[in-house]
Short mmCIF file of C-alpha atoms and ligand atoms in Angstrom, two decimals:
data_model
loop_
_atom_site.label_atom_id
_atom_site.label_comp_id
_atom_site.label_asym_id
_atom_site.label_seq_id
_atom_site.Cartn_x
_atom_site.Cartn_y
_atom_site.Cartn_z
CA MET A 1 63.06 -19.26 -37.62
CA THR A 2 61.42 -16.52 -39.71
CA GLU A 3 57.62 -16.49 -39.84
CA PRO A 4 56.02 -17.49 -43.17
CA ASP A 5 54.66 -14.62 -45.24
CA TYR A 6 51.00 -15.08 -44.29
CA LEU A 7 49.96 -11.87 -46.01
CA GLY A 8 51.60 -13.04 -49.25
CA ILE A 9 49.94 -16.46 -48.93
CA ASN A 10 46.51 -14.86 -48.54
CA ARG A 11 47.10 -12.27 -51.27
CA ALA A 12 47.93 -15.04 -53.75
CA ALA A 13 44.90 -17.06 -52.64
CA TRP A 14 42.52 -14.12 -53.02
CA ASP A 15 43.96 -13.19 -56.41
CA HIS A 16 43.23 -16.73 -57.50
CA ARG A 17 39.79 -16.88 -55.88
CA THR A 18 38.80 -13.54 -57.44
CA GLU A 19 39.12 -14.99 -60.94
CA ILE A 20 36.75 -17.80 -59.94
CA HIS A 21 34.35 -15.58 -58.02
CA VAL A 22 33.68 -12.96 -60.70
CA ASP A 23 32.28 -15.66 -62.98
CA SER A 24 30.41 -17.57 -60.27
CA ALA A 25 26.67 -17.97 -59.85
CA PHE A 26 27.28 -17.28 -56.15
CA TYR A 27 28.25 -13.64 -56.79
CA ASP A 28 25.93 -13.17 -59.81
CA VAL A 29 27.70 -10.25 -61.49
CA PRO A 30 25.18 -10.21 -64.40
CA GLY A 31 22.38 -9.77 -61.87
CA PHE A 32 24.23 -6.86 -60.29
CA LEU A 33 24.87 -5.23 -63.68
CA ALA A 34 21.17 -5.62 -64.43
CA GLY A 35 20.42 -3.49 -61.37
CA GLY A 36 20.45 -6.08 -58.56
CA CYS A 37 21.76 -5.39 -55.07
CA SER A 38 24.29 -7.76 -53.52
CA LEU A 39 23.65 -6.53 -49.97
CA ARG A 40 21.62 -8.65 -47.55
CA ASP A 41 18.76 -7.78 -45.22
CA ILE A 42 20.92 -7.60 -42.09
CA GLU A 43 23.25 -4.86 -43.32
CA LEU A 44 20.53 -3.06 -45.28
CA ALA A 45 18.43 -2.76 -42.12
CA GLN A 46 21.40 -1.82 -39.97
CA LEU A 47 22.88 0.93 -42.16
CA GLY A 48 19.58 2.37 -43.38
CA ASP A 49 19.77 5.40 -45.65
CA VAL A 50 23.37 5.97 -46.79
CA THR A 51 22.68 8.79 -49.24
CA GLY A 52 25.60 11.20 -49.39
CA GLN A 53 27.55 9.34 -46.69
CA ARG A 54 31.30 8.85 -47.09
CA LEU A 55 31.57 5.08 -46.71
CA LEU A 56 34.79 3.10 -46.32
CA HIS A 57 34.40 -0.60 -47.10
CA LEU A 58 37.23 -2.63 -45.59
CA GLN A 59 38.06 -5.91 -47.35
CA CYS A 60 35.72 -5.13 -50.23
CA HIS A 61 36.74 -8.13 -52.39
CA PHE A 62 35.90 -7.25 -56.02
CA GLY A 63 33.56 -4.47 -55.01
CA LEU A 64 30.04 -5.84 -55.45
CA ASP A 65 28.84 -4.74 -52.02
CA THR A 66 30.79 -1.47 -52.25
CA LEU A 67 29.12 -0.66 -55.55
CA SER A 68 25.75 -1.70 -54.18
CA TRP A 69 26.21 0.94 -51.45
CA ALA A 70 27.28 3.40 -54.16
CA ARG A 71 24.10 2.66 -56.07
CA ARG A 72 22.18 3.54 -52.91
CA GLY A 73 23.84 6.93 -52.86
CA ALA A 74 26.93 6.48 -50.66
CA ARG A 75 30.31 7.99 -51.65
CA CYS A 76 32.36 4.82 -51.43
CA THR A 77 35.98 3.81 -50.99
CA GLY A 78 36.76 0.10 -51.06
CA VAL A 79 40.01 -1.39 -49.74
CA ASP A 80 41.31 -4.88 -50.39
CA LEU A 81 44.59 -6.78 -50.22
CA SER A 82 44.19 -8.51 -53.59
CA PRO A 83 45.39 -6.61 -56.69
CA ARG A 84 43.16 -8.79 -58.88
CA ALA A 85 40.12 -8.00 -56.73
CA ILE A 86 40.80 -4.27 -56.97
CA GLU A 87 41.32 -4.49 -60.75
CA GLN A 88 38.00 -6.31 -61.07
CA ALA A 89 36.27 -3.83 -58.75
CA ARG A 90 37.39 -0.90 -60.91
CA ARG A 91 36.27 -2.75 -64.02
CA LEU A 92 32.88 -3.51 -62.48
CA ALA A 93 32.45 0.15 -61.49
CA ARG A 94 33.10 1.20 -65.09
CA GLN A 95 30.70 -1.44 -66.43
CA ALA A 96 27.99 -0.41 -63.97
CA GLY A 97 28.60 3.31 -64.52
CA LEU A 98 29.09 3.86 -60.78
CA ALA A 99 31.68 6.08 -59.07
CA ALA A 100 33.79 4.61 -56.26
CA ASP A 101 37.45 4.66 -55.26
CA PHE A 102 39.20 1.32 -54.91
CA VAL A 103 42.52 1.02 -53.08
CA CYS A 104 44.75 -2.04 -53.03
CA SER A 105 46.13 -2.28 -49.50
CA ASP A 106 46.46 -4.45 -46.45
CA VAL A 107 43.87 -3.24 -43.93
CA TYR A 108 46.58 -2.45 -41.42
CA ALA A 109 48.57 -0.37 -43.91
CA PHE A 110 45.63 1.60 -45.34
CA GLU A 111 45.88 5.34 -44.81
CA ALA A 112 43.29 7.66 -46.30
CA SER A 113 44.32 11.23 -47.07
CA ALA A 114 44.23 13.64 -44.13
CA GLN A 115 40.86 15.06 -45.22
CA ALA A 116 39.22 11.70 -45.76
CA SER A 117 37.51 10.79 -42.57
CA PHE A 118 34.51 8.61 -43.13
CA ASP A 119 30.90 8.81 -41.93
CA ILE A 120 30.65 5.02 -42.13
CA VAL A 121 33.19 2.21 -41.97
CA PHE A 122 31.70 -1.09 -43.10
CA THR A 123 33.02 -4.66 -43.23
CA SER A 124 31.23 -7.96 -43.69
CA TYR A 125 31.04 -11.74 -44.04
CA GLY A 126 34.41 -13.40 -43.92
CA ALA A 127 36.61 -10.39 -43.20
CA ILE A 128 38.28 -10.63 -39.79
CA CYS A 129 39.37 -14.27 -40.09
CA TRP A 130 42.18 -13.01 -42.37
CA LEU A 131 43.53 -10.67 -39.72
CA PRO A 132 45.94 -11.81 -37.00
CA ASP A 133 45.52 -8.85 -34.62
CA LEU A 134 42.16 -7.34 -33.72
CA SER A 135 43.60 -4.47 -31.65
CA ARG A 136 45.39 -3.07 -34.69
CA TRP A 137 42.29 -3.64 -36.81
CA ALA A 138 39.98 -1.86 -34.36
CA ALA A 139 42.41 1.07 -34.08
CA LYS A 140 42.37 1.35 -37.89
CA VAL A 141 38.56 1.29 -37.96
CA VAL A 142 38.27 4.08 -35.40
CA GLN A 143 41.09 6.11 -36.98
CA GLN A 144 39.21 6.19 -40.30
CA LEU A 145 35.95 7.43 -38.79
CA ALA A 146 35.00 11.08 -38.44
CA PRO A 147 33.87 12.01 -34.92
CA GLY A 148 30.28 10.81 -34.69
CA GLY A 149 30.94 8.38 -37.56
CA ARG A 150 29.45 4.91 -37.40
CA PHE A 151 31.08 1.51 -37.69
CA HIS A 152 29.02 -1.40 -39.01
CA MET A 153 30.12 -4.99 -39.30
CA VAL A 154 28.25 -8.18 -40.14
CA GLU A 155 30.31 -11.30 -39.69
CA PHE A 156 30.04 -15.07 -39.54
CA HIS A 157 29.66 -16.27 -35.97
CA PRO A 158 32.70 -17.86 -34.29
CA VAL A 159 30.49 -20.62 -32.87
CA TYR A 160 30.36 -21.91 -36.43
CA ASP A 161 34.19 -22.05 -36.44
CA LEU A 162 34.08 -24.24 -33.37
CA VAL A 163 31.49 -26.59 -34.87
CA ALA A 164 33.48 -26.73 -38.11
CA GLY A 165 36.52 -28.01 -36.23
CA TYR A 166 38.49 -24.82 -35.57
CA GLY A 167 39.10 -23.44 -32.10
CA TYR A 168 36.98 -20.78 -30.43
CA PHE A 169 39.61 -18.77 -28.58
CA HIS A 170 42.26 -16.84 -30.47
CA ARG A 171 45.75 -18.20 -30.99
CA ASP A 172 48.65 -16.24 -32.46
CA ALA A 173 49.51 -19.04 -34.88
CA PRO A 174 47.09 -19.20 -37.82
CA ASP A 175 45.24 -22.21 -39.15
CA ILE A 176 46.96 -23.04 -42.42
CA GLU A 177 44.92 -25.02 -44.91
CA THR A 178 44.82 -25.82 -48.58
CA GLU A 179 41.24 -25.84 -49.74
CA GLY A 180 38.75 -24.87 -52.41
CA THR A 181 36.55 -21.82 -52.40
CA TYR A 182 32.98 -21.35 -51.26
CA THR A 183 31.43 -20.48 -54.61
CA ASP A 184 29.80 -22.95 -56.97
CA GLY A 185 29.57 -25.77 -54.43
CA GLY A 186 30.77 -29.05 -55.87
CA ASP A 187 33.42 -27.49 -58.06
CA ARG A 188 35.70 -26.84 -55.09
CA ALA A 189 38.40 -29.30 -56.12
CA ALA A 190 39.29 -27.05 -59.04
CA VAL A 191 40.38 -24.08 -56.95
CA GLN A 192 42.63 -25.35 -54.18
CA THR A 193 44.66 -22.59 -52.54
CA LYS A 194 46.74 -22.30 -49.38
CA LEU A 195 45.21 -19.96 -46.79
CA ALA A 196 46.11 -18.58 -43.37
CA THR A 197 43.20 -17.72 -41.04
CA TRP A 198 42.68 -16.78 -37.41
CA VAL A 199 39.59 -17.36 -35.26
CA HIS A 200 38.28 -14.47 -33.18
CA PRO A 201 35.77 -14.99 -30.39
CA LEU A 202 32.94 -12.49 -30.19
CA GLY A 203 34.23 -11.08 -26.90
CA ASP A 204 37.60 -10.25 -28.47
CA VAL A 205 35.92 -8.36 -31.32
CA VAL A 206 33.74 -6.26 -29.02
CA GLN A 207 36.55 -5.62 -26.53
CA ALA A 208 39.00 -4.56 -29.26
CA LEU A 209 36.47 -2.03 -30.58
CA ILE A 210 35.75 -0.68 -27.09
CA ASP A 211 39.48 -0.41 -26.32
CA ALA A 212 39.98 1.51 -29.58
CA GLY A 213 37.42 4.12 -28.49
CA LEU A 214 34.22 2.97 -30.14
CA ARG A 215 30.89 3.12 -28.31
CA ILE A 216 29.07 -0.11 -29.08
CA ASP A 217 25.47 0.72 -29.96
CA SER A 218 24.21 -2.73 -30.85
CA LEU A 219 25.29 -6.35 -31.00
CA ARG A 220 22.87 -8.81 -32.56
CA GLU A 221 23.18 -12.53 -33.29
CA TYR A 222 21.27 -14.39 -35.99
CA PRO A 223 20.51 -18.11 -36.39
CA TYR A 224 21.15 -18.05 -40.12
CA SER A 225 23.68 -17.12 -42.78
CA PRO A 226 22.39 -15.11 -45.73
CA TYR A 227 24.91 -17.00 -47.87
CA ASN A 228 24.88 -20.69 -48.70
CA CYS A 229 28.61 -20.91 -48.08
CA PHE A 230 29.10 -23.69 -45.51
CA ASP A 231 28.54 -27.42 -45.78
CA GLY A 232 25.34 -28.63 -44.13
CA LEU A 233 23.24 -25.46 -44.32
CA GLU A 234 19.48 -25.71 -44.81
CA GLU A 235 17.51 -22.95 -46.58
CA ARG A 236 14.52 -22.88 -44.26
CA GLU A 237 13.39 -19.42 -45.39
CA PRO A 238 14.26 -17.81 -48.73
CA GLY A 239 17.85 -16.54 -48.53
CA ARG A 240 18.30 -17.69 -44.91
CA TYR A 241 20.50 -20.73 -44.33
CA PHE A 242 20.29 -22.48 -40.94
CA MET A 243 22.28 -25.19 -39.21
CA GLN A 244 21.34 -27.21 -36.17
CA GLN A 245 23.27 -29.01 -33.48
CA ALA A 246 21.42 -31.43 -31.17
CA GLY A 247 18.13 -30.05 -32.48
CA HIS A 248 18.97 -26.40 -31.80
CA ASP A 249 19.76 -23.60 -34.23
CA LEU A 250 23.37 -22.43 -34.16
CA PRO A 251 24.22 -18.73 -34.20
CA LEU A 252 25.70 -18.23 -37.67
CA THR A 253 25.96 -14.46 -38.05
CA TYR A 254 26.39 -11.43 -35.81
CA ALA A 255 26.21 -7.71 -36.42
CA ILE A 256 27.81 -4.85 -34.51
CA ALA A 257 27.13 -1.13 -34.78
CA GLY A 258 29.17 1.49 -32.97
CA THR A 259 29.94 5.20 -32.92
CA ARG A 260 33.19 7.11 -32.69
CA LEU A 261 32.58 9.63 -29.95
CA ASP A 262 35.86 11.55 -29.55
CA GLY A 263 37.51 14.06 -31.87
C1 LIG B 301 35.36 -13.14 -48.01
S1 LIG B 301 36.01 -11.74 -48.77
C2 LIG B 301 35.11 -10.37 -48.21
C3 LIG B 301 33.75 -10.62 -48.05
C4 LIG B 301 32.78 -9.85 -48.85
N1 LIG B 301 31.62 -9.82 -48.03
C5 LIG B 301 32.45 -10.52 -50.16
O1 LIG B 301 31.99 -11.67 -50.15
O2 LIG B 301 32.65 -9.93 -51.20
C6 LIG B 301 37.52 -11.44 -47.90
C7 LIG B 301 38.36 -10.36 -48.54
O3 LIG B 301 39.35 -9.95 -47.59
C8 LIG B 301 40.51 -9.59 -48.31
N2 LIG B 301 41.64 -9.59 -47.38
C9 LIG B 301 42.23 -10.65 -46.77
N3 LIG B 301 43.21 -10.23 -45.96
C10 LIG B 301 43.27 -8.89 -46.07
C11 LIG B 301 44.09 -7.89 -45.48
N4 LIG B 301 45.05 -8.19 -44.62
N5 LIG B 301 43.87 -6.59 -45.84
C12 LIG B 301 42.90 -6.26 -46.74
N6 LIG B 301 42.08 -7.18 -47.31
C13 LIG B 301 42.26 -8.48 -46.98
C14 LIG B 301 40.60 -10.63 -49.41
O4 LIG B 301 41.43 -10.21 -50.49
C15 LIG B 301 39.13 -10.79 -49.79
O5 LIG B 301 38.80 -10.00 -50.88
#
């Protein structure tokens, strides 16, 4: 039996979601156009000063974070699977008067030009669950970095997946679901789409990056999400959403930084 076209399923879902997201309070495009920054404390602290850095943003969605890095002085390229997201990202760049390249591509298929090796590769919040194979992903990350270049990721913690009813350990077969999107809370019924996702335990992420030739410089876990994007979160501090199990905070986010050492 031939495998379903998971990439096509997710592309269609993200095209559809993009149309909802650009107008959502969750993403607050007017706030961004008025000068706001969509980036959160974790990645801002981790990446620090990005002035003049060539930054590749993998799975950039419709470019808000990419353009926020551009506003902070980075020379940005954003890559995303969804043609609608890339169209909207280019539109947003024009509206904001910011320069950035946006490329519509599957992460695995993305090839920058021979000269384009990046000082920073960045990915965040809800990226790797769309990817079936972390070894290929990690190889792509390292391939796009210049020697000495830095990889930064901030991602939702897989312990949350477990609590939410998914598995913890990776399986080749994806979880296929038809569901709403995470923006605008109660309105979810309006935006049902079919999605294919894969869980990735933290150990698999770190090991894939090490195997691909990255030196891991830091791995940090946080007991909050900076986004109110899961059911049952509690905003205990401004912009920090916590969840407890048996009276204890769950790890909801983790961040990895690494360096490409070889030539
Ligand atoms: C949750 S969003 C990215 C998160 C980002 N922090 C944000 O909220 O804007 C996930 C993105 O991954 C993209 N995506 C999914 N599968 C992909 C793939 N195989 N290659 C490239 N992009 C992919 C989707 O189109 C979507 O824009």
